[in-house]
Coordinates of C-alpha atoms in Angstrom, one line a residue:
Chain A
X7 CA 7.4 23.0 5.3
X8 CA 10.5 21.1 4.7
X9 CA 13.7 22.5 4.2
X10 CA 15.8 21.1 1.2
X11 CA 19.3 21.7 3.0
X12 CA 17.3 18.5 5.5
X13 CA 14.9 16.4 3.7
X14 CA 14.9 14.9 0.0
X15 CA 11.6 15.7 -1.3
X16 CA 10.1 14.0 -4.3
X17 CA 6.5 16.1 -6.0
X18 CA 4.5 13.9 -8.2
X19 CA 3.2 16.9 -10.5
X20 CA 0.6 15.2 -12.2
X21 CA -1.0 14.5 -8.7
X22 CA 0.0 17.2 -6.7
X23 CA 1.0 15.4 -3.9
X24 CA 4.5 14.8 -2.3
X25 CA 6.9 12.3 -0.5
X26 CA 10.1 13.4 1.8
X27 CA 12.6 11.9 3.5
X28 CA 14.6 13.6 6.2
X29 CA 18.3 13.4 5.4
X30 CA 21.4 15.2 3.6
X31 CA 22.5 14.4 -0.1
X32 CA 25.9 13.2 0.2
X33 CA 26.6 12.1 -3.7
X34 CA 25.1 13.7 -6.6
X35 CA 26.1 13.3 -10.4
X36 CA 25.3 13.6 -14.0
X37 CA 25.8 10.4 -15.7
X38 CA 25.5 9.9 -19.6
X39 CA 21.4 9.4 -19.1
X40 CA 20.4 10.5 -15.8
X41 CA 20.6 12.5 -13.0
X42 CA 21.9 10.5 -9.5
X43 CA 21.6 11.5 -6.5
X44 CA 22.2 9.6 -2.9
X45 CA 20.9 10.6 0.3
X46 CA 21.8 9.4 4.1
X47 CA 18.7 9.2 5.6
X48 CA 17.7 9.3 9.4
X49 CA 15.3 6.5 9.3
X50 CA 15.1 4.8 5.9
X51 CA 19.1 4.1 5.2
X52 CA 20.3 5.1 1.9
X53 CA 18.3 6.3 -0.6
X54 CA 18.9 6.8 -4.5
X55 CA 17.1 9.3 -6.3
X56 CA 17.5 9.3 -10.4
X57 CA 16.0 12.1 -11.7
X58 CA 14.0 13.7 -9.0
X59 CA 12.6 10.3 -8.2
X60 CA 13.0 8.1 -5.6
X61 CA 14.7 4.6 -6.5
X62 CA 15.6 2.5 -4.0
X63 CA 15.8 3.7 0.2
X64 CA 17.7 0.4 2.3
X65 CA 14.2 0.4 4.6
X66 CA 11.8 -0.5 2.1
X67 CA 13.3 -2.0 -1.2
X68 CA 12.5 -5.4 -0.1
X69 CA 9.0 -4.9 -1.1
X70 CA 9.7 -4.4 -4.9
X71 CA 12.7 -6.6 -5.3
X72 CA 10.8 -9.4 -3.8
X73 CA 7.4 -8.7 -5.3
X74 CA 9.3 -8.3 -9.0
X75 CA 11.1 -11.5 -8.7
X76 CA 9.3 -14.8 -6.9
X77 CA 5.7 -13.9 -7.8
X78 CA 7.0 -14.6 -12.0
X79 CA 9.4 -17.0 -10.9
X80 CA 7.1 -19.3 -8.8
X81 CA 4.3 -19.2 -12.1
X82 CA 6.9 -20.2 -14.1
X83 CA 7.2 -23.7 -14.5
X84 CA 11.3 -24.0 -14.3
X85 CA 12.6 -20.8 -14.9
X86 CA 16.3 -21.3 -16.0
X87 CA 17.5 -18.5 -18.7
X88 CA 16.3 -15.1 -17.0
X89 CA 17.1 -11.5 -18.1
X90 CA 16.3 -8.5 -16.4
X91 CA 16.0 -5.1 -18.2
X92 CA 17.7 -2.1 -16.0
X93 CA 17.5 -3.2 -12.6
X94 CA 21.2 -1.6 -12.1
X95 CA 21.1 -1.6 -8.2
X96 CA 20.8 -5.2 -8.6
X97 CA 18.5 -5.8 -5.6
X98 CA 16.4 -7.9 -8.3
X99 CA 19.4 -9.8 -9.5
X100 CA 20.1 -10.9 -5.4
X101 CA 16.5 -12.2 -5.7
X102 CA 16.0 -14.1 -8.7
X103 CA 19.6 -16.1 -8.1
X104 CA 17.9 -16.9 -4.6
X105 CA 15.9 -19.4 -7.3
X106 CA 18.4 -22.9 -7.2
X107 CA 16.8 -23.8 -10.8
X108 CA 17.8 -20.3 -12.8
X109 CA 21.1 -21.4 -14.5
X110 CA 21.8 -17.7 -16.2
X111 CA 20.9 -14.1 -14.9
X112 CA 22.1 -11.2 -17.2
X113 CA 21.1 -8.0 -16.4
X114 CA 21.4 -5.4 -19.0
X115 CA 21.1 -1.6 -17.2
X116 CA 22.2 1.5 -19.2
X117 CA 23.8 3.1 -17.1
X118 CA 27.0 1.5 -15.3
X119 CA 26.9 4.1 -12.7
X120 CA 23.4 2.8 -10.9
X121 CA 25.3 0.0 -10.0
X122 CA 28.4 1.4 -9.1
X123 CA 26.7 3.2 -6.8
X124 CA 24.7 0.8 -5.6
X125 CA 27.9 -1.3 -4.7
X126 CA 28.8 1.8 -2.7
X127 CA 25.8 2.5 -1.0
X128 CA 23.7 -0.6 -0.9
X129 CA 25.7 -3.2 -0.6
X130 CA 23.6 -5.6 0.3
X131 CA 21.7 -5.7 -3.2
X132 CA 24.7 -6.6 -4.8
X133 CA 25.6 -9.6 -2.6
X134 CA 25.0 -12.0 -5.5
X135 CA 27.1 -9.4 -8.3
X136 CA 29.8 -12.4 -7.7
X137 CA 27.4 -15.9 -8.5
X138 CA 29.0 -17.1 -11.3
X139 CA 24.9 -17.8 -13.0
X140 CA 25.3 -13.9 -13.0
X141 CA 26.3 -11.4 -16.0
X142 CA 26.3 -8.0 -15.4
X143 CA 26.2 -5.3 -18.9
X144 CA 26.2 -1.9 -19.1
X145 CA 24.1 -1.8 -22.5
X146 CA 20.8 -0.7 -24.2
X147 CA 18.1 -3.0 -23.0
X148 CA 16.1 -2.4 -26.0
X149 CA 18.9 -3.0 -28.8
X150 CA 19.5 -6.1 -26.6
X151 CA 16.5 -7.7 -26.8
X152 CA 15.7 -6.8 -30.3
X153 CA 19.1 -8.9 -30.8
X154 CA 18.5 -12.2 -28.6
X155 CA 18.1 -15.1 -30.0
X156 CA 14.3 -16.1 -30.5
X157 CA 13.1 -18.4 -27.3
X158 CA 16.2 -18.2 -26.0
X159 CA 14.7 -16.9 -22.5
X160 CA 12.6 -18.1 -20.1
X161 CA 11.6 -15.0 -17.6
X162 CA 12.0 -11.4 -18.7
X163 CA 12.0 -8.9 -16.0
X164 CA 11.5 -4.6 -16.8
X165 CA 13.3 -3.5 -13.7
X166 CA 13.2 0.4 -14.9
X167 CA 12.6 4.0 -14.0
X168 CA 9.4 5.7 -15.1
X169 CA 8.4 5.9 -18.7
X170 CA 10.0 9.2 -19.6
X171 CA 13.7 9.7 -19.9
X172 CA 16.0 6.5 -21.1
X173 CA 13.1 4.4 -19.8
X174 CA 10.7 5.3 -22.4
X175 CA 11.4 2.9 -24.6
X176 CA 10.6 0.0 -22.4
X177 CA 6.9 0.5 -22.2
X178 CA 5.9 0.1 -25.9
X179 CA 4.5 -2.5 -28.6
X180 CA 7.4 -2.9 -30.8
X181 CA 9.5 -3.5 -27.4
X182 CA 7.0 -6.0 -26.0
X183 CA 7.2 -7.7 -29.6
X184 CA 10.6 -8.0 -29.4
X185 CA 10.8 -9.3 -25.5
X186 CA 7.7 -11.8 -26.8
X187 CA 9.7 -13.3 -29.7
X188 CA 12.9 -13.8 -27.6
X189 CA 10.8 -15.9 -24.8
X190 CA 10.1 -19.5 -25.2
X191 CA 6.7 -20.6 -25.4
X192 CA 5.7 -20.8 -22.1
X193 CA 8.2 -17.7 -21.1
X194 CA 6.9 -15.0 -18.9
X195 CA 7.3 -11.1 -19.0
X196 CA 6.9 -9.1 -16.1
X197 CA 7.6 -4.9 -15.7
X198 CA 6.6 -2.4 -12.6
X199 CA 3.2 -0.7 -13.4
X200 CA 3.1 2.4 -12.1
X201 CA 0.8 3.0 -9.2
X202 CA -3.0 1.9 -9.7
X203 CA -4.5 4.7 -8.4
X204 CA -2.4 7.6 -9.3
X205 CA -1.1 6.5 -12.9
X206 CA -4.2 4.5 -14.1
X207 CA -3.8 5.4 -17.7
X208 CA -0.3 4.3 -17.6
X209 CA -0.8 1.0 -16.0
X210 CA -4.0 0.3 -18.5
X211 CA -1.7 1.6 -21.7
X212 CA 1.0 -1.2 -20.6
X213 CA -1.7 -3.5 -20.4
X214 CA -3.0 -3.1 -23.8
X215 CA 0.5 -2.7 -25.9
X216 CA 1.0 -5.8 -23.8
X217 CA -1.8 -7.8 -25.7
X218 CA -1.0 -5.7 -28.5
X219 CA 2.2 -6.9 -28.9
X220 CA 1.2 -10.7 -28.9
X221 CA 0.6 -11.9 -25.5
X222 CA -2.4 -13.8 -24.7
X223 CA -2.9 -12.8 -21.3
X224 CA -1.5 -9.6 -18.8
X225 CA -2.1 -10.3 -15.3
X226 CA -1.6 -7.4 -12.5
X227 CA -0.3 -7.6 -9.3
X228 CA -0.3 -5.2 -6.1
X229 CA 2.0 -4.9 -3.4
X230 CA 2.9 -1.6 -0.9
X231 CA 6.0 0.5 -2.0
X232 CA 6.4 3.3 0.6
X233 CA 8.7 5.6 -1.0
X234 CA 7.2 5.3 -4.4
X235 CA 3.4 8.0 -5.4
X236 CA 0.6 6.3 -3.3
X237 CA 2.5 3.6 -1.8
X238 CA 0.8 1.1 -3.6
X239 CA 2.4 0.0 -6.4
X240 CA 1.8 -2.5 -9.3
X241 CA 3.5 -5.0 -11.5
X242 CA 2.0 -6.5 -15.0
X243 CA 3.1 -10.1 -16.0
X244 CA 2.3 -11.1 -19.4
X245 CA 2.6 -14.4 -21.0
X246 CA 1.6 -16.6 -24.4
X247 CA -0.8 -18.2 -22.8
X248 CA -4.2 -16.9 -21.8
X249 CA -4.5 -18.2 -18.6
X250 CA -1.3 -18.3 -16.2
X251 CA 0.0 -21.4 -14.3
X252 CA -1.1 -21.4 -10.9
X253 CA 1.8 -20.4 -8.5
X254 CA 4.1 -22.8 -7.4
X255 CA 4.9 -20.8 -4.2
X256 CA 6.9 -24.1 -2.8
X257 CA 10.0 -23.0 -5.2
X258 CA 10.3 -20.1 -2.7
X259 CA 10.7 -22.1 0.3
X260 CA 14.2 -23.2 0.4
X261 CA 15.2 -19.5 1.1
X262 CA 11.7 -18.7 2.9
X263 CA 13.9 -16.7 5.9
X264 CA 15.2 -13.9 3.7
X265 CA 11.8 -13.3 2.9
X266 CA 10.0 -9.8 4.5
X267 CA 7.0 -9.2 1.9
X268 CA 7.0 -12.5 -0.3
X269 CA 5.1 -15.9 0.4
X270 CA 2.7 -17.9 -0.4
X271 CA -0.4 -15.6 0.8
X272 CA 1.0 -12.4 0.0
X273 CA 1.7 -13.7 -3.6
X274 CA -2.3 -14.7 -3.7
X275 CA -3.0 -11.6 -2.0
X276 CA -0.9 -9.4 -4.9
X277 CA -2.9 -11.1 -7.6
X278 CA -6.5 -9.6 -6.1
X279 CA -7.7 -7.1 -8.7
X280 CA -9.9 -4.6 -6.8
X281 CA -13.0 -3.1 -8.6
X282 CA -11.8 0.0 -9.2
X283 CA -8.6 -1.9 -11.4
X284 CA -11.1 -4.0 -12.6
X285 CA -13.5 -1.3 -14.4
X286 CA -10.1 1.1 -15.1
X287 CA -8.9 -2.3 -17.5
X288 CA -12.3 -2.8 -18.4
X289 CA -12.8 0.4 -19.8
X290 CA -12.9 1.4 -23.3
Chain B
X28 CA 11.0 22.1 -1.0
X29 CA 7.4 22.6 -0.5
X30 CA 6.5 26.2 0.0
X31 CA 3.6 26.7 3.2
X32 CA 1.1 28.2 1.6
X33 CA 0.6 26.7 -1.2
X34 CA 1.0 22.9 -0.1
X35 CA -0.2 20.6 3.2
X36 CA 2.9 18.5 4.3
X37 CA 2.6 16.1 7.1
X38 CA 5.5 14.9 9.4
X39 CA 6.1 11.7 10.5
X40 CA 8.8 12.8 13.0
X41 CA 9.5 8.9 14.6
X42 CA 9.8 8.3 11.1
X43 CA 11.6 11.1 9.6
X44 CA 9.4 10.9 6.5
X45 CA 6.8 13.2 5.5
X46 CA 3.8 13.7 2.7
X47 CA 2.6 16.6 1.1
X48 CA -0.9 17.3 -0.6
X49 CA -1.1 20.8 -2.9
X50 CA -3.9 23.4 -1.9
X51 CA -4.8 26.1 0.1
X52 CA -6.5 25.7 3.3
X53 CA -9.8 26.7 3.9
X54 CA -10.7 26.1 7.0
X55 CA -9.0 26.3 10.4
X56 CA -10.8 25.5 14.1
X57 CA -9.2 24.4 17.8
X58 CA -12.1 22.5 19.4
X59 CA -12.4 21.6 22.9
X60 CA -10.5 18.1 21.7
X61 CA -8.6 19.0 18.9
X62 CA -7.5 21.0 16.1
X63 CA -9.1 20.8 12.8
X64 CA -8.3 22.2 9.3
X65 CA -9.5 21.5 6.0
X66 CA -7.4 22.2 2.5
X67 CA -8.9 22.2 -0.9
X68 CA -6.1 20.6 -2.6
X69 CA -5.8 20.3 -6.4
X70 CA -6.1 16.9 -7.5
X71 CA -7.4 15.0 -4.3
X72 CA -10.5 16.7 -3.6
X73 CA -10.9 17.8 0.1
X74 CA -8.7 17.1 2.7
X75 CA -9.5 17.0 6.5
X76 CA -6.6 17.5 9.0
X77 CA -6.6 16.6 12.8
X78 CA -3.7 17.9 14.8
X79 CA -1.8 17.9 11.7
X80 CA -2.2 14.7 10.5
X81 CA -4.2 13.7 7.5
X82 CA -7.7 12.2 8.5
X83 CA -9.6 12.0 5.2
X84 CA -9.0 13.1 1.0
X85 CA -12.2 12.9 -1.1
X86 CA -9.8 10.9 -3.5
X87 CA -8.7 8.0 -1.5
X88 CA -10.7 7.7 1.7
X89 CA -12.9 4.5 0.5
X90 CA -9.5 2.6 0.9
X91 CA -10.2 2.8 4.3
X92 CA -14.1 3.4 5.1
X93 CA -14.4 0.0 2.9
X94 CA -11.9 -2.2 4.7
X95 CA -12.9 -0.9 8.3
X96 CA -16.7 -2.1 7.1
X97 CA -16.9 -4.6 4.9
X98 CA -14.7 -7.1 5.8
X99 CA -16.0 -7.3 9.8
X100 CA -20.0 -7.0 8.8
X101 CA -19.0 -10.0 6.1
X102 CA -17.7 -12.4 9.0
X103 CA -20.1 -11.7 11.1
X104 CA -22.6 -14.3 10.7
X105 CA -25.7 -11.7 11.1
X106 CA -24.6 -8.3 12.1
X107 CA -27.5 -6.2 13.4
X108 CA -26.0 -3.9 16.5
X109 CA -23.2 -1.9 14.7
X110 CA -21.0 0.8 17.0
X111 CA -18.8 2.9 15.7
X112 CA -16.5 4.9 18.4
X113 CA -15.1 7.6 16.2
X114 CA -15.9 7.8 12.6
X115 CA -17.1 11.5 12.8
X116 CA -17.0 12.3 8.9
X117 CA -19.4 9.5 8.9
X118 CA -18.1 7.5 6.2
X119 CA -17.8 4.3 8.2
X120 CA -21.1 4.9 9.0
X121 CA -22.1 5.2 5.9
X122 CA -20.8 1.6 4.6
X123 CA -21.8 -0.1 7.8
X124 CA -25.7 1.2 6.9
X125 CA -24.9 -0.1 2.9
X126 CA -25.6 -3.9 4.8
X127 CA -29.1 -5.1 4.7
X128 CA -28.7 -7.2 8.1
X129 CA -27.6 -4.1 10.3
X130 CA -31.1 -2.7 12.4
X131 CA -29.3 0.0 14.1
X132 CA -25.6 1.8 13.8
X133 CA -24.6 4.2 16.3
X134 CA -21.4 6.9 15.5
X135 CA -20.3 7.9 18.9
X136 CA -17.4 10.5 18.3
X137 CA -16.2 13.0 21.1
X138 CA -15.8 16.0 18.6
X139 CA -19.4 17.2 16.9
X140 CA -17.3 19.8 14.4
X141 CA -15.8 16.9 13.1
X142 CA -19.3 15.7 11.7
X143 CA -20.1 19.3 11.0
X144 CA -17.2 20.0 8.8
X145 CA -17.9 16.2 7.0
X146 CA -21.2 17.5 6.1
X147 CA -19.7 20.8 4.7
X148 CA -16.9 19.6 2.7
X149 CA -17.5 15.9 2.5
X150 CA -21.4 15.5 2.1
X151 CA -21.0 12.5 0.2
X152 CA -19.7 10.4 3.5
X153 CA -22.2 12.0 4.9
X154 CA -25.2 10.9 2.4
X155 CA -26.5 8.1 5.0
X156 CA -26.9 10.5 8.3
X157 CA -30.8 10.1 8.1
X158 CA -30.7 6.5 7.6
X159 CA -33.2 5.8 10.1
X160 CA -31.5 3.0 11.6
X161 CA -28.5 5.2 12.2
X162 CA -27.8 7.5 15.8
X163 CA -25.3 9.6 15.8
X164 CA -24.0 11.3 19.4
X165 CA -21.4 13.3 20.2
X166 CA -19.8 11.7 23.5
X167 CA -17.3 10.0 25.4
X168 CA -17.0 6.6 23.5
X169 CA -14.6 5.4 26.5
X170 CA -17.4 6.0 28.9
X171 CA -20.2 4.6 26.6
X172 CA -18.7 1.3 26.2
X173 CA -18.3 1.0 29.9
X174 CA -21.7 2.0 30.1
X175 CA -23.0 -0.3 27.4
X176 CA -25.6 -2.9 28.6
X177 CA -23.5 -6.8 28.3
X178 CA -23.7 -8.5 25.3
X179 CA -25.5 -5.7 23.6
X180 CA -23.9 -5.4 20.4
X181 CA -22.6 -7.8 17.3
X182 CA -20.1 -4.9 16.1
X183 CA -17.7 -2.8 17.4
X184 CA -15.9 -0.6 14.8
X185 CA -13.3 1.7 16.4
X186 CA -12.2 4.7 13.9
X187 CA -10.2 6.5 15.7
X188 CA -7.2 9.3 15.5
X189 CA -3.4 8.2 16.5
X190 CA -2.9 6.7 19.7
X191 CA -2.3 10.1 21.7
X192 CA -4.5 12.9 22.3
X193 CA -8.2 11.9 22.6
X194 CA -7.6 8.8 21.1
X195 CA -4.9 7.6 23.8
X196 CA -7.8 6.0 26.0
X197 CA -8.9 3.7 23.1
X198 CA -5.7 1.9 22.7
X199 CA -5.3 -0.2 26.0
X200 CA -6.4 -3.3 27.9
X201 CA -9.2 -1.5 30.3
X202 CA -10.8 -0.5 27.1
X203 CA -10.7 -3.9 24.9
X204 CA -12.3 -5.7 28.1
X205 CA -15.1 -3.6 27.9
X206 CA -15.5 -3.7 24.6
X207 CA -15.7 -7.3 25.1
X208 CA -18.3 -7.3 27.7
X209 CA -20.6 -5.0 25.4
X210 CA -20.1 -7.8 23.1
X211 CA -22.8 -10.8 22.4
X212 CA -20.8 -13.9 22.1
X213 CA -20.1 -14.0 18.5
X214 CA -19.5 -10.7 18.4
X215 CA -16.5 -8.8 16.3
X216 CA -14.8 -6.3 17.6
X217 CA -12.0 -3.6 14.9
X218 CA -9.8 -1.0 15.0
X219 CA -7.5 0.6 12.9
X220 CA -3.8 -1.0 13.9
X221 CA -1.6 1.7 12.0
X222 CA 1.3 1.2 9.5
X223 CA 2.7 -2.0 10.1
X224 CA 5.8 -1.1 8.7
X225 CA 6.3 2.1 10.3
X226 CA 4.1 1.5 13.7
X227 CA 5.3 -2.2 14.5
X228 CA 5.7 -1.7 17.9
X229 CA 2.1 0.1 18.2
X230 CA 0.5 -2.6 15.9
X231 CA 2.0 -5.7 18.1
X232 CA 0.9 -3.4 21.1
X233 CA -2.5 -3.7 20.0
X234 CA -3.1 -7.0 19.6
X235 CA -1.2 -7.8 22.7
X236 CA -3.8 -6.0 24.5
X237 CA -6.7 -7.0 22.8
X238 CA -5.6 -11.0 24.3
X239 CA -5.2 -9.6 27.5
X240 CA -8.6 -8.0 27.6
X241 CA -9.9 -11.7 27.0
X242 CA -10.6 -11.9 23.4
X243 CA -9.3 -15.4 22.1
X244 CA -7.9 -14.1 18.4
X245 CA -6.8 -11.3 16.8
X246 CA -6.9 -11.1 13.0
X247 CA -4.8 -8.0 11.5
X248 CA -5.9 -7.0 7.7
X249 CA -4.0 -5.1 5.2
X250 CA -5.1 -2.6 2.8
X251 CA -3.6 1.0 1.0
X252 CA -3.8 4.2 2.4
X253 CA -2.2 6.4 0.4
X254 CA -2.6 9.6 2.5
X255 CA -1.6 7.6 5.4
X256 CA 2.4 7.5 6.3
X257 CA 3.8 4.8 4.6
X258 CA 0.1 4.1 2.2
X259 CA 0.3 1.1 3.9
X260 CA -2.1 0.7 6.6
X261 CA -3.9 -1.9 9.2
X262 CA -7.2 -3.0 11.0
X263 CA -7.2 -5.7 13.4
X264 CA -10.2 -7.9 14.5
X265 CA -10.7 -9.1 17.4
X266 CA -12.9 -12.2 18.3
X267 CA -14.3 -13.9 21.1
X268 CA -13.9 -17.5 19.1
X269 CA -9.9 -18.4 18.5
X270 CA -10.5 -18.8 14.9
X271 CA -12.6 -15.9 12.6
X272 CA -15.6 -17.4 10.8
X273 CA -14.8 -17.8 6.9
X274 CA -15.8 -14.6 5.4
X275 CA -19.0 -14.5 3.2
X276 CA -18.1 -11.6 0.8
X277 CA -21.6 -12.0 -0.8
X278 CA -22.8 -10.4 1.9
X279 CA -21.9 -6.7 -0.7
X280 CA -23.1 -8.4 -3.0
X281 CA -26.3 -6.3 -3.0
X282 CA -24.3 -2.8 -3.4
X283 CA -20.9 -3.9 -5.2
X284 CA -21.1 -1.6 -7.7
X285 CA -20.9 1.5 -5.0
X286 CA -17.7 -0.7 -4.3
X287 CA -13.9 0.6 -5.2
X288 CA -11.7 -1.8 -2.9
X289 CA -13.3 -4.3 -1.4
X290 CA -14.6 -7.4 -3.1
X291 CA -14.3 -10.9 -2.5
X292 CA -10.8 -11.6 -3.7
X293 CA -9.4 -8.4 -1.6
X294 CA -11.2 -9.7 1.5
X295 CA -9.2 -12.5 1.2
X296 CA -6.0 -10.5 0.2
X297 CA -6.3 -8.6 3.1
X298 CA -5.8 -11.5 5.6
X299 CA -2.5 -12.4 3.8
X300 CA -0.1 -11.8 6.8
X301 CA 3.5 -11.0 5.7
X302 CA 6.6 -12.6 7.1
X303 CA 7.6 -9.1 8.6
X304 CA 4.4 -9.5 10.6
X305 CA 4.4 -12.8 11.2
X306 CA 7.5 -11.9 12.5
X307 CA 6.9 -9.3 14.4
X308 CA 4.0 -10.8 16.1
X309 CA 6.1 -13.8 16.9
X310 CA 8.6 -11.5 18.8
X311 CA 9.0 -11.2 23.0

């Protein structure tokens, strides 16, 4: 039993299960698109919450920003032009400008406030907001990419909230057509999947709009995420080719200290497909 | 805000983070050892609860049974004498007796109703109690291993409750050296090592112990658990040899298809060590 005035509670209704975090709400606002709230908590830091969901706590965010970012950037060959799609408490952003060859990182997030906020209350992911490689916009990601110039990108990274809400529009074929035709050749896609065992037709759905959509090949990868349903979480990177690159985990070396989750066994490790993912993707 | 009756919430008070399954409970006993409860909860099948923390889910408890199992019995050159200390729904047990090589598997937990409420409301771990090579007693593993005859045994599997409460005996040096004694040479001893994230200090503990007790390595492996705090949970092997044999995966080849997590490529996974760890095995 958890009382609200003490502990943030987020129910996955679909699943009937629930994750809390003991602390007290000390911002909370309606933006535009979403619902904001931030919590102090007594163990995990900060924590943002966008509509009923859990974002981003300071304890654990190092396991998605990390796991979003090198795994696509060390399969690329020489990632240089990357966009990332939402990703407004610009932990991601920190990440991929960690990478000496990217020349240009625009994010593109909807809503300005995430990353107000996340100035505010996670400052830490926005240590990078001031490398001149970045742009930050407060824009539609979809009108944006539907706009870019054809091959004009190298890695595209879905940084988003769940596919309902402002989000939905990110986890479609005429969206993944769009992000397909704006990469180069050998540019790579990647966007967070949901969790494998509690969202399986989500994650499979992405998968096949993925190849719907044009690209050759959709290659999952696991990784814990505490505060998120499960704590096992997922990514999906797609690409024009049918078979990816092999990693070149070297290109994470030169900043191989700030690294908690990432390296070159864990990004191996991410890229095991259990059998129970295996016969879910398999399936008709 | 998760109203008592109609949900199972557990508290990770060190932690100050808590997780919550929906459905009524159905069952509630205090043993001589312990107390034990079991909810019917809506979407992950049965839950069992000891001293209010989550044990097992119908849903998600092969995450665990496979990786306590599989991954010891497949680098273990020819695994015969399996004990398990603990294990009392019996779904250890009942991967360890999926391996053609093992003769004879003995489940030693301290708590009979455990196994008694595993056959009610879990039969299916339960679906290899007449194997005829398997024993199942309800004792004092603490004093059986110090008991066992030397060098009697190729596998020691210990699956076990938190370190406090009946378990508290099974997590220190007096323990691991007689483990090692009931041993053969080439013999593997594992135990689950907690959240890694959450339970450093217990985890490092561990394997701390398990070198003074004499055994040359200690190999940690890292698998989901949702129902687990964090969902992102540990086993550690320990060895008499410095380094682990290579693992021989096809050793499940024979029953793979009864398989949902393990497999070849998440063997492997599992060994990936993170630079948190790394870290925080490193450390004074």
């Amino acid at each position: 039993m958890l009382n609200a005035d003490q502990w943030f509670t987020e129910v996955d209704d679909a699943n009937a299960s629930a994750f809390g975090l003991k602390g007290r709400r000390v911002h909370a606002e309606q933006t535009p698109f979403q619902h904001i709230e931030i919590y102090e908590t007594e163990r995990w830091g900060n924590l943002m919450v966008i509509d009923g969901c859990t974002m981003v706590s300071t304890r654990d965010n190092f396991f998605y920003h990390e796991m979003m970012s090198h795994p696509v950037l060390a399969t690329h060959p020489a990632p240089k032009r990357v966009l990332i799609i939402g990703g407004g408490d610009c932990g991601t952003l920190r990440e991929v400008l960690r990478h000496p060859t990217v020349e240009s990182a625009t994010q593109i997030d909807i809503d300005e406030r995430v990353t107000r906020l996340s100035e505010q209350y996670f400052p830490e992911l926005c240590s990078a907001n001031d490398d001149p490689r970045a742009t930050i916009a407060f824009d539609d990601g979809i009108a944006y990419i539907r706009d870019a110039a054809p091959g004009s990108l190298d890695v595209i990274i879905v940084d988003s909230t769940d596919p309902v809400g402002p989000a939905e529009g990110l986890f479609n074929v005429a969206f993944y057509q769009n992000c397909r035709r704006a990469l180069a050749d050998d540019g790579l896609f990647i966007q967070q999947s949901e969790s494998p065992l509690l969202h399986g037709p989500i994650f499979k759905a992405m998968a096949d709009a993925m190849r719907d959509a044009g690209f050759a090949s959709t290659t999952p990868l696991f990784f814990p995420q505490p505060i998120y349903p499960s704590g096992w979480w997922s990514a999906t990177i797609a690409a024009g080719h049918p078979v990816l690159p092999a990693p070149r985990p070297e290109a994470c070396k030169p900043f191989a200290e700030t690294l908690q989750y990432y390296s070159a066994e864990t990004h191996q490790a991410a890229l095991a497909v259990p059998p129970l993912v295996k016969r879910l993707l398999s399936s008709g």
